[in-house]
GROMACS .gro file of C-alpha atoms in nm:
model
  448
    1MET     CA    1  -0.004   0.004  -0.013
    2GLU     CA    2   0.133   0.342  -0.112
    3LYS     CA    3   0.097   0.650   0.126
    4ASP     CA    4   0.038   0.998   0.013
    5PRO     CA    5   0.373   1.214   0.059
    6LYS     CA    6   0.200   1.516   0.161
    7THR     CA    7  -0.115   1.382   0.367
    8GLY     CA    8   0.006   1.036   0.474
    9ALA     CA    9  -0.328   0.868   0.369
   10ASN     CA   10  -0.306   0.531   0.225
   11LEU     CA   11  -0.361   0.525  -0.155
   12PRO     CA   12  -0.517   0.235  -0.363
   13SER     CA   13  -0.256   0.024  -0.557
   14PRO     CA   14  -0.349  -0.040  -0.932
   15SER     CA   15  -0.471  -0.386  -0.865
   16ALA     CA   16  -0.688  -0.294  -0.558
   17SER     CA   17  -1.033  -0.325  -0.772
   18PRO     CA   18  -1.034  -0.633  -0.925
   19SER     CA   19  -1.403  -0.658  -0.954
   20SER     CA   20  -1.436  -0.297  -1.102
   21SER     CA   21  -1.154  -0.400  -1.353
   22SER     CA   22  -1.367  -0.727  -1.413
   23GLN     CA   23  -1.682  -0.521  -1.460
   24LYS     CA   24  -1.524  -0.333  -1.712
   25SER     CA   25  -1.380  -0.584  -1.911
   26THR     CA   26  -1.736  -0.796  -1.933
   27THR     CA   27  -1.892  -0.470  -2.027
   28LYS     CA   28  -2.031  -0.455  -2.420
   29SER     CA   29  -1.854  -0.195  -2.614
   30PRO     CA   30  -2.031  -0.011  -2.858
   31SER     CA   31  -1.960  -0.056  -3.227
   32PRO     CA   32  -1.751   0.179  -3.409
   33GLU     CA   33  -2.042   0.367  -3.501
   34GLY     CA   34  -2.160   0.441  -3.150
   35HIS     CA   35  -2.449   0.190  -3.178
   36PRO     CA   36  -2.506  -0.135  -2.993
   37ASN     CA   37  -2.409  -0.462  -3.183
   38ASN     CA   38  -2.656  -0.621  -3.362
   39ASP     CA   39  -2.594  -0.997  -3.464
   40SER     CA   40  -2.886  -0.994  -3.721
   41ASN     CA   41  -2.748  -0.735  -3.935
   42GLY     CA   42  -2.373  -0.829  -3.890
   43PRO     CA   43  -2.149  -0.657  -3.666
   44HIS     CA   44  -2.138  -0.318  -3.531
   45HIS     CA   45  -2.503  -0.229  -3.705
   46GLU     CA   46  -2.779  -0.087  -3.509
   47PRO     CA   47  -3.109  -0.289  -3.492
   48ASN     CA   48  -3.307  -0.241  -3.787
   49PRO     CA   49  -3.606   0.057  -3.782
   50ASP     CA   50  -3.916  -0.178  -3.857
   51GLY     CA   51  -4.063   0.155  -3.951
   52GLY     CA   52  -4.057   0.525  -3.986
   53LEU     CA   53  -4.044   0.753  -4.274
   54GLN     CA   54  -3.732   0.651  -4.432
   55ALA     CA   55  -3.780   0.309  -4.418
   56TRP     CA   56  -4.144   0.289  -4.587
   57LEU     CA   57  -3.994   0.555  -4.859
   58GLN     CA   58  -3.749   0.267  -4.945
   59VAL     CA   59  -4.111   0.009  -4.968
   60LEU     CA   60  -4.239   0.286  -5.193
   61GLY     CA   61  -3.940   0.260  -5.433
   62SER     CA   62  -3.941  -0.086  -5.422
   63THR     CA   63  -4.300  -0.093  -5.524
   64ILE     CA   64  -4.186   0.107  -5.802
   65ILE     CA   65  -3.871  -0.112  -5.897
   66LEU     CA   66  -4.159  -0.424  -5.884
   67VAL     CA   67  -4.345  -0.227  -6.136
   68LEU     CA   68  -4.069  -0.221  -6.403
   69THR     CA   69  -3.954  -0.593  -6.330
   70TRP     CA   70  -4.227  -0.831  -6.239
   71GLY     CA   71  -4.497  -0.589  -6.354
   72LEU     CA   72  -4.352  -0.605  -6.684
   73ILE     CA   73  -4.289  -0.970  -6.698
   74ASN     CA   74  -4.675  -1.039  -6.562
   75THR     CA   75  -4.791  -0.824  -6.870
   76PHE     CA   76  -4.612  -1.056  -7.120
   77GLY     CA   77  -4.944  -1.241  -7.181
   78VAL     CA   78  -5.099  -0.981  -7.388
   79TYR     CA   79  -4.793  -0.955  -7.598
   80GLN     CA   80  -4.767  -1.322  -7.670
   81GLU     CA   81  -5.121  -1.354  -7.803
   82TYR     CA   82  -5.049  -1.023  -7.987
   83TYR     CA   83  -4.724  -1.143  -8.148
   84GLU     CA   84  -4.875  -1.498  -8.234
   85SER     CA   85  -5.169  -1.296  -8.381
   86THR     CA   86  -5.033  -0.996  -8.555
   87LEU     CA   87  -4.668  -0.884  -8.504
   88LEU     CA   88  -4.485  -1.224  -8.560
   89PRO     CA   89  -4.768  -1.466  -8.735
   90SER     CA   90  -4.470  -1.699  -8.862
   91SER     CA   91  -4.327  -1.761  -8.515
   92SER     CA   92  -4.424  -2.082  -8.302
   93SER     CA   93  -4.569  -2.040  -7.943
   94SER     CA   94  -4.237  -2.182  -7.804
   95GLN     CA   95  -4.031  -1.930  -8.003
   96ILE     CA   96  -4.214  -1.641  -7.916
   97SER     CA   97  -4.203  -1.749  -7.539
   98TRP     CA   98  -3.859  -1.744  -7.519
   99ILE     CA   99  -3.834  -1.351  -7.546
  100GLY     CA  100  -4.070  -1.311  -7.221
  101SER     CA  101  -3.848  -1.627  -7.060
  102VAL     CA  102  -3.544  -1.462  -7.142
  103GLN     CA  103  -3.658  -1.126  -6.976
  104ALA     CA  104  -3.788  -1.316  -6.707
  105SER     CA  105  -3.474  -1.525  -6.654
  106PHE     CA  106  -3.235  -1.238  -6.668
  107LEU     CA  107  -3.425  -1.096  -6.399
  108PHE     CA  108  -3.255  -1.365  -6.168
  109LEU     CA  109  -2.901  -1.431  -6.370
  110VAL     CA  110  -2.824  -1.063  -6.351
  111GLY     CA  111  -2.866  -1.124  -5.969
  112VAL     CA  112  -2.533  -1.276  -5.978
  113ILE     CA  113  -2.338  -0.997  -6.061
  114SER     CA  114  -2.595  -0.717  -5.879
  115GLY     CA  115  -2.600  -0.936  -5.534
  116PRO     CA  116  -2.241  -0.897  -5.469
  117LEU     CA  117  -2.218  -0.533  -5.612
  118PHE     CA  118  -2.470  -0.468  -5.397
  119ASP     CA  119  -2.268  -0.589  -5.110
  120ALA     CA  120  -2.006  -0.370  -5.206
  121GLY     CA  121  -2.201  -0.048  -5.189
  122TYR     CA  122  -2.275   0.010  -5.551
  123PHE     CA  123  -2.674   0.018  -5.481
  124ARG     CA  124  -2.725   0.374  -5.682
  125HIS     CA  125  -2.476   0.308  -5.966
  126LEU     CA  126  -2.730  -0.046  -6.000
  127LEU     CA  127  -3.034   0.171  -5.976
  128TRP     CA  128  -2.937   0.409  -6.247
  129ALA     CA  129  -2.798   0.130  -6.470
  130GLY     CA  130  -3.121  -0.091  -6.422
  131ILE     CA  131  -3.402   0.164  -6.466
  132PHE     CA  132  -3.186   0.314  -6.767
  133LEU     CA  133  -3.191  -0.031  -6.947
  134VAL     CA  134  -3.551  -0.151  -6.863
  135VAL     CA  135  -3.668   0.211  -7.010
  136PHE     CA  136  -3.497   0.202  -7.319
  137GLY     CA  137  -3.543  -0.152  -7.404
  138GLN     CA  138  -3.910  -0.062  -7.380
  139PHE     CA  139  -3.854   0.231  -7.641
  140MET     CA  140  -3.677   0.011  -7.853
  141THR     CA  141  -3.944  -0.240  -7.844
  142SER     CA  142  -4.186  -0.022  -7.969
  143LEU     CA  143  -3.946   0.022  -8.304
  144CYS     CA  144  -3.920  -0.373  -8.361
  145SER     CA  145  -4.085  -0.518  -8.653
  146VAL     CA  146  -3.894  -0.863  -8.672
  147TYR     CA  147  -3.855  -1.157  -8.411
  148TRP     CA  148  -3.449  -1.127  -8.340
  149GLN     CA  149  -3.527  -0.708  -8.275
  150VAL     CA  150  -3.783  -0.793  -8.023
  151LEU     CA  151  -3.565  -1.086  -7.847
  152LEU     CA  152  -3.280  -0.813  -7.796
  153ALA     CA  153  -3.497  -0.507  -7.693
  154GLN     CA  154  -3.785  -0.692  -7.519
  155GLY     CA  155  -3.586  -0.990  -7.384
  156PHE     CA  156  -3.215  -0.913  -7.342
  157CYS     CA  157  -3.208  -0.565  -7.267
  158ILE     CA  158  -3.524  -0.488  -7.050
  159GLY     CA  159  -3.435  -0.845  -6.879
  160ALA     CA  160  -3.054  -0.724  -6.799
  161GLY     CA  161  -3.213  -0.409  -6.685
  162MET     CA  162  -3.471  -0.600  -6.472
  163GLY     CA  163  -3.137  -0.795  -6.295
  164PHE     CA  164  -2.996  -0.513  -6.197
  165LEU     CA  165  -3.275  -0.336  -6.010
  166PHE     CA  166  -3.472  -0.663  -5.866
  167LEU     CA  167  -3.228  -0.825  -5.610
  168PRO     CA  168  -3.084  -0.497  -5.499
  169SER     CA  169  -3.420  -0.318  -5.453
  170THR     CA  170  -3.546  -0.664  -5.228
  171ALA     CA  171  -3.239  -0.660  -5.019
  172ILE     CA  172  -3.230  -0.270  -4.914
  173VAL     CA  173  -3.579  -0.332  -4.742
  174SER     CA  174  -3.406  -0.590  -4.533
  175GLN     CA  175  -3.184  -0.352  -4.405
  176TYR     CA  176  -3.498  -0.119  -4.302
  177PHE     CA  177  -3.721  -0.401  -4.146
  178HIS     CA  178  -3.701  -0.728  -3.925
  179LYS     CA  179  -4.000  -0.828  -3.767
  180ARG     CA  180  -4.251  -0.671  -4.047
  181ARG     CA  181  -3.983  -0.791  -4.297
  182ALA     CA  182  -4.190  -1.021  -4.504
  183LEU     CA  183  -4.480  -0.750  -4.477
  184ALA     CA  184  -4.278  -0.509  -4.619
  185ILE     CA  185  -4.170  -0.687  -4.904
  186GLY     CA  186  -4.525  -0.839  -4.970
  187ILE     CA  187  -4.649  -0.475  -4.974
  188ALA     CA  188  -4.365  -0.357  -5.205
  189SER     CA  189  -4.421  -0.663  -5.419
  190ALA     CA  190  -4.779  -0.553  -5.490
  191GLY     CA  191  -4.659  -0.299  -5.755
  192SER     CA  192  -4.617  -0.603  -5.974
  193PRO     CA  193  -4.988  -0.744  -5.989
  194VAL     CA  194  -5.110  -0.346  -6.018
  195ALA     CA  195  -4.874  -0.314  -6.307
  196GLY     CA  196  -5.000  -0.627  -6.451
  197ILE     CA  197  -5.340  -0.516  -6.443
  198VAL     CA  198  -5.300  -0.179  -6.551
  199PHE     CA  199  -5.056  -0.247  -6.846
  200PRO     CA  200  -5.270  -0.504  -7.018
  201ILE     CA  201  -5.549  -0.287  -7.021
  202ILE     CA  202  -5.360  -0.007  -7.133
  203PHE     CA  203  -5.230  -0.241  -7.459
  204SER     CA  204  -5.583  -0.349  -7.509
  205ARG     CA  205  -5.729  -0.023  -7.544
  206LEU     CA  206  -5.469   0.177  -7.715
  207GLU     CA  207  -5.319  -0.089  -7.965
  208PRO     CA  208  -5.620  -0.069  -8.200
  209LYS     CA  209  -5.636   0.279  -8.178
  210ILE     CA  210  -5.312   0.396  -8.176
  211GLY     CA  211  -5.067   0.100  -8.276
  212PHE     CA  212  -4.832  -0.123  -8.136
  213GLY     CA  213  -4.539   0.113  -8.143
  214TRP     CA  214  -4.712   0.425  -7.974
  215THR     CA  215  -4.895   0.189  -7.719
  216THR     CA  216  -4.567   0.041  -7.622
  217ARG     CA  217  -4.407   0.387  -7.599
  218VAL     CA  218  -4.680   0.511  -7.385
  219ILE     CA  219  -4.570   0.230  -7.147
  220ALA     CA  220  -4.227   0.322  -7.154
  221PHE     CA  221  -4.313   0.705  -7.040
  222ILE     CA  222  -4.493   0.557  -6.769
  223LEU     CA  223  -4.228   0.380  -6.670
  224LEU     CA  224  -4.005   0.671  -6.690
  225GLY     CA  225  -4.240   0.892  -6.498
  226ILE     CA  226  -4.231   0.673  -6.215
  227SER     CA  227  -3.867   0.604  -6.200
  228VAL     CA  228  -3.805   0.927  -6.028
  229ILE     CA  229  -3.962   0.794  -5.729
  230PRO     CA  230  -3.677   0.526  -5.647
  231LEU     CA  231  -3.395   0.737  -5.800
  232VAL     CA  232  -3.493   1.034  -5.541
  233PHE     CA  233  -3.590   0.838  -5.213
  234MET     CA  234  -3.386   0.459  -5.221
  235LYS     CA  235  -3.071   0.439  -5.033
  236THR     CA  236  -2.858   0.183  -4.808
  237ARG     CA  237  -2.868   0.233  -4.453
  238LEU     CA  238  -2.603   0.005  -4.352
  239PRO     CA  239  -2.252   0.105  -4.406
  240VAL     CA  240  -2.017  -0.103  -4.680
  241SER     CA  241  -1.790  -0.360  -4.443
  242GLY     CA  242  -1.504  -0.300  -4.699
  243LYS     CA  243  -1.447  -0.635  -4.773
  244LYS     CA  244  -1.459  -0.772  -5.146
  245ARG     CA  245  -1.756  -1.009  -5.178
  246ALA     CA  246  -1.711  -1.328  -5.369
  247LEU     CA  247  -1.965  -1.455  -5.626
  248PHE     CA  248  -1.982  -1.771  -5.445
  249ASP     CA  249  -2.052  -1.881  -5.076
  250PRO     CA  250  -1.929  -2.241  -5.037
  251THR     CA  251  -2.137  -2.252  -4.713
  252ALA     CA  252  -2.420  -2.250  -4.903
  253VAL     CA  253  -2.380  -2.587  -5.045
  254ARG     CA  254  -2.340  -2.719  -4.736
  255ASP     CA  255  -2.679  -2.541  -4.585
  256ALA     CA  256  -2.897  -2.860  -4.625
  257PRO     CA  257  -3.246  -2.638  -4.598
  258LEU     CA  258  -3.092  -2.339  -4.815
  259VAL     CA  259  -3.015  -2.621  -5.069
  260LEU     CA  260  -3.368  -2.802  -5.067
  261PHE     CA  261  -3.542  -2.496  -5.119
  262THR     CA  262  -3.333  -2.367  -5.433
  263VAL     CA  263  -3.378  -2.696  -5.575
  264GLY     CA  264  -3.758  -2.674  -5.495
  265GLY     CA  265  -3.744  -2.310  -5.615
  266PHE     CA  266  -3.591  -2.449  -5.978
  267PHE     CA  267  -3.923  -2.664  -6.028
  268ALA     CA  268  -4.163  -2.420  -5.891
  269PHE     CA  269  -4.041  -2.154  -6.129
  270LEU     CA  270  -4.030  -2.396  -6.400
  271ALA     CA  271  -4.401  -2.408  -6.420
  272LEU     CA  272  -4.559  -2.140  -6.202
  273TYR     CA  273  -4.563  -1.875  -6.506
  274VAL     CA  274  -4.671  -2.113  -6.793
  275PRO     CA  275  -5.062  -1.976  -6.699
  276PHE     CA  276  -4.926  -1.635  -6.727
  277PHE     CA  277  -4.767  -1.674  -7.056
  278TYR     CA  278  -5.081  -1.898  -7.219
  279ILE     CA  279  -5.425  -1.801  -7.032
  280THR     CA  280  -5.524  -1.543  -7.299
  281VAL     CA  281  -5.384  -1.801  -7.606
  282PHE     CA  282  -5.573  -2.075  -7.399
  283ALA     CA  283  -5.904  -1.884  -7.383
  284THR     CA  284  -5.908  -1.799  -7.753
  285SER     CA  285  -5.810  -2.118  -7.907
  286HIS     CA  286  -6.062  -2.274  -7.705
  287ARG     CA  287  -6.316  -2.028  -7.780
  288ILE     CA  288  -6.411  -1.966  -7.443
  289SER     CA  289  -6.348  -1.615  -7.442
  290THR     CA  290  -6.409  -1.334  -7.688
  291PRO     CA  291  -6.054  -1.197  -7.857
  292ASP     CA  292  -6.185  -0.870  -7.659
  293PHE     CA  293  -6.208  -1.034  -7.326
  294ALA     CA  294  -5.952  -1.275  -7.320
  295PRO     CA  295  -5.648  -1.042  -7.247
  296TYR     CA  296  -5.845  -0.910  -6.927
  297LEU     CA  297  -5.795  -1.288  -6.813
  298VAL     CA  298  -5.438  -1.163  -6.774
  299THR     CA  299  -5.553  -0.869  -6.533
  300ILE     CA  300  -5.759  -1.110  -6.355
  301MET     CA  301  -5.464  -1.322  -6.269
  302ASN     CA  302  -5.272  -1.023  -6.144
  303ALA     CA  303  -5.614  -0.870  -5.955
  304GLY     CA  304  -5.548  -1.203  -5.758
  305SER     CA  305  -5.171  -1.175  -5.705
  306ILE     CA  306  -5.237  -0.883  -5.507
  307ILE     CA  307  -5.436  -1.062  -5.258
  308GLY     CA  308  -5.151  -1.361  -5.272
  309ARG     CA  309  -4.894  -1.070  -5.192
  310LEU     CA  310  -5.046  -0.904  -4.922
  311GLY     CA  311  -5.222  -1.173  -4.716
  312PRO     CA  312  -4.975  -1.484  -4.725
  313ASN     CA  313  -4.649  -1.163  -4.645
  314ALA     CA  314  -4.873  -1.076  -4.344
  315LEU     CA  315  -4.924  -1.459  -4.210
  316ALA     CA  316  -4.554  -1.506  -4.281
  317ASP     CA  317  -4.434  -1.297  -3.996
  318ARG     CA  318  -4.620  -1.463  -3.755
  319TRP     CA  319  -4.613  -1.809  -3.896
  320GLY     CA  320  -4.261  -1.802  -4.091
  321SER     CA  321  -4.225  -1.752  -4.442
  322LEU     CA  322  -4.135  -2.085  -4.551
  323ASN     CA  323  -4.441  -2.239  -4.422
  324VAL     CA  324  -4.684  -2.001  -4.592
  325MET     CA  325  -4.498  -2.073  -4.935
  326LEU     CA  326  -4.521  -2.399  -4.886
  327VAL     CA  327  -4.901  -2.368  -4.877
  328CYS     CA  328  -4.943  -2.129  -5.169
  329THR     CA  329  -4.724  -2.378  -5.371
  330VAL     CA  330  -4.961  -2.673  -5.286
  331VAL     CA  331  -5.260  -2.442  -5.395
  332SER     CA  332  -5.082  -2.380  -5.707
  333ALA     CA  333  -5.042  -2.727  -5.799
  334VAL     CA  334  -5.415  -2.808  -5.720
  335LEU     CA  335  -5.510  -2.557  -5.927
  336ALA     CA  336  -5.308  -2.609  -6.207
  337PHE     CA  337  -5.433  -2.992  -6.221
  338GLY     CA  338  -5.762  -2.787  -6.224
  339TRP     CA  339  -5.687  -2.568  -6.524
  340MET     CA  340  -5.706  -2.913  -6.736
  341GLY     CA  341  -6.083  -2.942  -6.679
  342ILE     CA  342  -6.222  -2.562  -6.739
  343GLU     CA  343  -6.434  -2.542  -7.045
  344ASN     CA  344  -6.603  -2.234  -7.015
  345GLN     CA  345  -6.532  -1.859  -6.963
  346ALA     CA  346  -6.665  -1.862  -6.587
  347GLY     CA  347  -6.462  -2.149  -6.503
  348SER     CA  348  -6.124  -1.951  -6.663
  349ILE     CA  349  -6.202  -1.622  -6.471
  350VAL     CA  350  -6.233  -1.822  -6.139
  351PHE     CA  351  -5.877  -2.026  -6.210
  352ALA     CA  352  -5.722  -1.664  -6.329
  353LEU     CA  353  -5.825  -1.496  -5.969
  354LEU     CA  354  -5.739  -1.783  -5.770
  355TYR     CA  355  -5.405  -1.908  -5.931
  356GLY     CA  356  -5.270  -1.558  -5.925
  357ALA     CA  357  -5.331  -1.517  -5.565
  358SER     CA  358  -5.140  -1.860  -5.493
  359SER     CA  359  -4.875  -1.760  -5.718
  360GLY     CA  360  -4.841  -1.432  -5.607
  361GLY     CA  361  -4.761  -1.601  -5.252
  362VAL     CA  362  -4.477  -1.793  -5.398
  363VAL     CA  363  -4.325  -1.530  -5.587
  364SER     CA  364  -4.312  -1.245  -5.310
  365LEU     CA  365  -4.237  -1.478  -5.026
  366CYS     CA  366  -3.903  -1.644  -5.219
  367PRO     CA  367  -3.708  -1.358  -5.097
  368SER     CA  368  -3.825  -1.366  -4.725
  369VAL     CA  369  -3.782  -1.710  -4.750
  370LEU     CA  370  -3.402  -1.654  -4.838
  371PHE     CA  371  -3.369  -1.419  -4.560
  372GLY     CA  372  -3.487  -1.609  -4.289
  373LEU     CA  373  -3.236  -1.908  -4.390
  374THR     CA  374  -2.960  -1.659  -4.412
  375LYS     CA  375  -2.801  -1.608  -4.048
  376ASP     CA  376  -2.553  -1.378  -4.164
  377MET     CA  377  -2.695  -1.084  -4.364
  378ARG     CA  378  -2.332  -1.011  -4.493
  379LEU     CA  379  -2.358  -1.320  -4.720
  380LEU     CA  380  -2.735  -1.191  -4.817
  381GLY     CA  381  -2.657  -1.085  -5.157
  382THR     CA  382  -2.392  -1.358  -5.224
  383ARG     CA  383  -2.680  -1.611  -5.174
  384MET     CA  384  -2.960  -1.417  -5.302
  385GLY     CA  385  -2.705  -1.417  -5.608
  386MET     CA  386  -2.624  -1.746  -5.625
  387ASN     CA  387  -3.017  -1.873  -5.564
  388PHE     CA  388  -3.160  -1.620  -5.833
  389LEU     CA  389  -2.900  -1.817  -6.087
  390VAL     CA  390  -3.064  -2.149  -6.024
  391LEU     CA  391  -3.407  -1.967  -6.077
  392GLY     CA  392  -3.296  -1.781  -6.380
  393PHE     CA  393  -3.218  -2.075  -6.582
  394SER     CA  394  -3.567  -2.237  -6.449
  395ILE     CA  395  -3.774  -1.959  -6.605
  396MET     CA  396  -3.574  -1.921  -6.914
  397VAL     CA  397  -3.636  -2.291  -6.989
  398GLY     CA  398  -3.997  -2.324  -6.836
  399THR     CA  399  -4.231  -2.140  -7.069
  400PRO     CA  400  -4.053  -2.272  -7.396
  401ILE     CA  401  -4.057  -2.592  -7.296
  402ALA     CA  402  -4.424  -2.529  -7.240
  403GLY     CA  403  -4.438  -2.394  -7.579
  404ALA     CA  404  -4.274  -2.706  -7.728
  405ILE     CA  405  -4.535  -2.971  -7.567
  406LEU     CA  406  -4.810  -2.729  -7.681
  407GLY     CA  407  -4.684  -2.779  -8.045
  408ASP     CA  408  -5.003  -2.744  -8.287
  409MET     CA  409  -5.231  -2.684  -7.993
  410THR     CA  410  -5.423  -2.985  -8.006
  411GLN     CA  411  -5.647  -3.090  -7.689
  412ALA     CA  412  -5.404  -3.363  -7.617
  413GLU     CA  413  -5.095  -3.146  -7.667
  414TRP     CA  414  -5.279  -2.867  -7.431
  415GLN     CA  415  -5.335  -3.148  -7.191
  416GLY     CA  416  -4.974  -3.222  -7.184
  417MET     CA  417  -4.897  -2.866  -7.150
  418MET     CA  418  -5.110  -2.829  -6.858
  419GLY     CA  419  -4.987  -3.153  -6.683
  420TYR     CA  420  -4.633  -3.049  -6.736
  421GLY     CA  421  -4.669  -2.700  -6.522
  422ALA     CA  422  -4.876  -2.921  -6.249
  423ALA     CA  423  -4.606  -3.173  -6.221
  424GLY     CA  424  -4.320  -2.906  -6.148
  425LEU     CA  425  -4.519  -2.742  -5.892
  426VAL     CA  426  -4.580  -3.113  -5.731
  427LEU     CA  427  -4.215  -3.167  -5.714
  428ALA     CA  428  -4.158  -2.796  -5.574
  429VAL     CA  429  -4.376  -2.890  -5.305
  430VAL     CA  430  -4.209  -3.229  -5.217
  431LEU     CA  431  -3.869  -3.067  -5.209
  432PHE     CA  432  -4.030  -2.751  -4.987
  433ILE     CA  433  -4.140  -3.007  -4.762
  434GLY     CA  434  -3.776  -3.132  -4.717
  435ALA     CA  435  -3.636  -2.789  -4.673
  436ARG     CA  436  -3.905  -2.740  -4.397
  437LEU     CA  437  -3.819  -3.082  -4.215
  438ALA     CA  438  -3.415  -2.984  -4.260
  439ALA     CA  439  -3.508  -2.627  -4.109
  440TYR     CA  440  -3.665  -2.762  -3.811
  441LYS     CA  441  -3.385  -3.012  -3.734
  442LYS     CA  442  -3.136  -2.749  -3.748
  443ASP     CA  443  -3.273  -2.474  -3.530
  444LYS     CA  444  -3.589  -2.711  -3.406
  445SER     CA  445  -3.852  -2.425  -3.464
  446LEU     CA  446  -4.151  -2.458  -3.602
  447LYS     CA  447  -4.136  -2.080  -3.771
  448ALA     CA  448  -3.937  -2.088  -4.094
   0.00000   0.00000   0.00000
């Protein structure tokens, strides 16, 4: 014990307060940003706000992005019918469906690039590039007159733009929401069916009056105008880690729930969009709807999809995204078999409404399931890119295979195409069940 030379009082030695020293060592230090650590978002990040003006502005921006991406894909059914009957009558159904399938597949395939770029902090660059390509491709489509031109403009150009936009716009919502993440993504994804309702009506009403070119340009001008919203408001919340992001996460292939879910997603998206592409052609070829009404079946399907994107996502926050997505896939498979027995307009309307609702739940819940199966959010972009690569190949070949089966559109060939779609969804159900069981074995939780 030392003494004060002036007063003679005892002074504590440096080791006299082990308890206080121990207390300091066990106290959790704040992050470099001055916020408490949150393991769900990676190290040194504050918890997701789960609301607030800035968070909901991201949802609004993401809604517009969904209009520019899935909204246009959901509209392709009216283009399919128009190309077969008017613009490209010498091309087969399978050839024409390649245009829409390339567009949809690029939305996923380009995610392999846009995912790591998003993780590396290039969100704004992806946003500008994606919007430019989508709007530019739509304007170029209005000038097309032969097959290869339409494939380049509407398939490759617009599809590449969609790929730059979709994954980052979905991932950014996860930075602002946690407990209500599935609901927020569901609200954002409602932009897709709204566009799928509005754009087919615009096309059907305007095309006979002002022609294909100007009708397509009207849609392009709408896309250009609403793009201002995400360009102004959307921004990332979390700082960039500075680490180089890989295109491949080796731990993902050892994650049984993720692998089973990804393979199940391959079969689901192989078949899921067959009715969207062919419901109009089915109605006109079977003469159960007039040529004037048939395009509205796509609109009805997208109207049902609004319900399917809001309701299941609201339930997913409570019951688990994978659980709810499994139910939606089962319902979609049952309805796909039911499509084989439709013989009148009333049946086609009911089918379109119900299938739109169930398939909307499958599509909108896919990102939420990936969020739930990814415990380290720092790997989210890479894992989403890997998953989207598989789904992209699935969508690319799915509807052209259906078109090849359809052939000359005999009744037997129609039944074969519908059976192909239903079988793909059944296989997806089996694999999603496997993913659910694997997730329970891993986490011992009924919510997944």
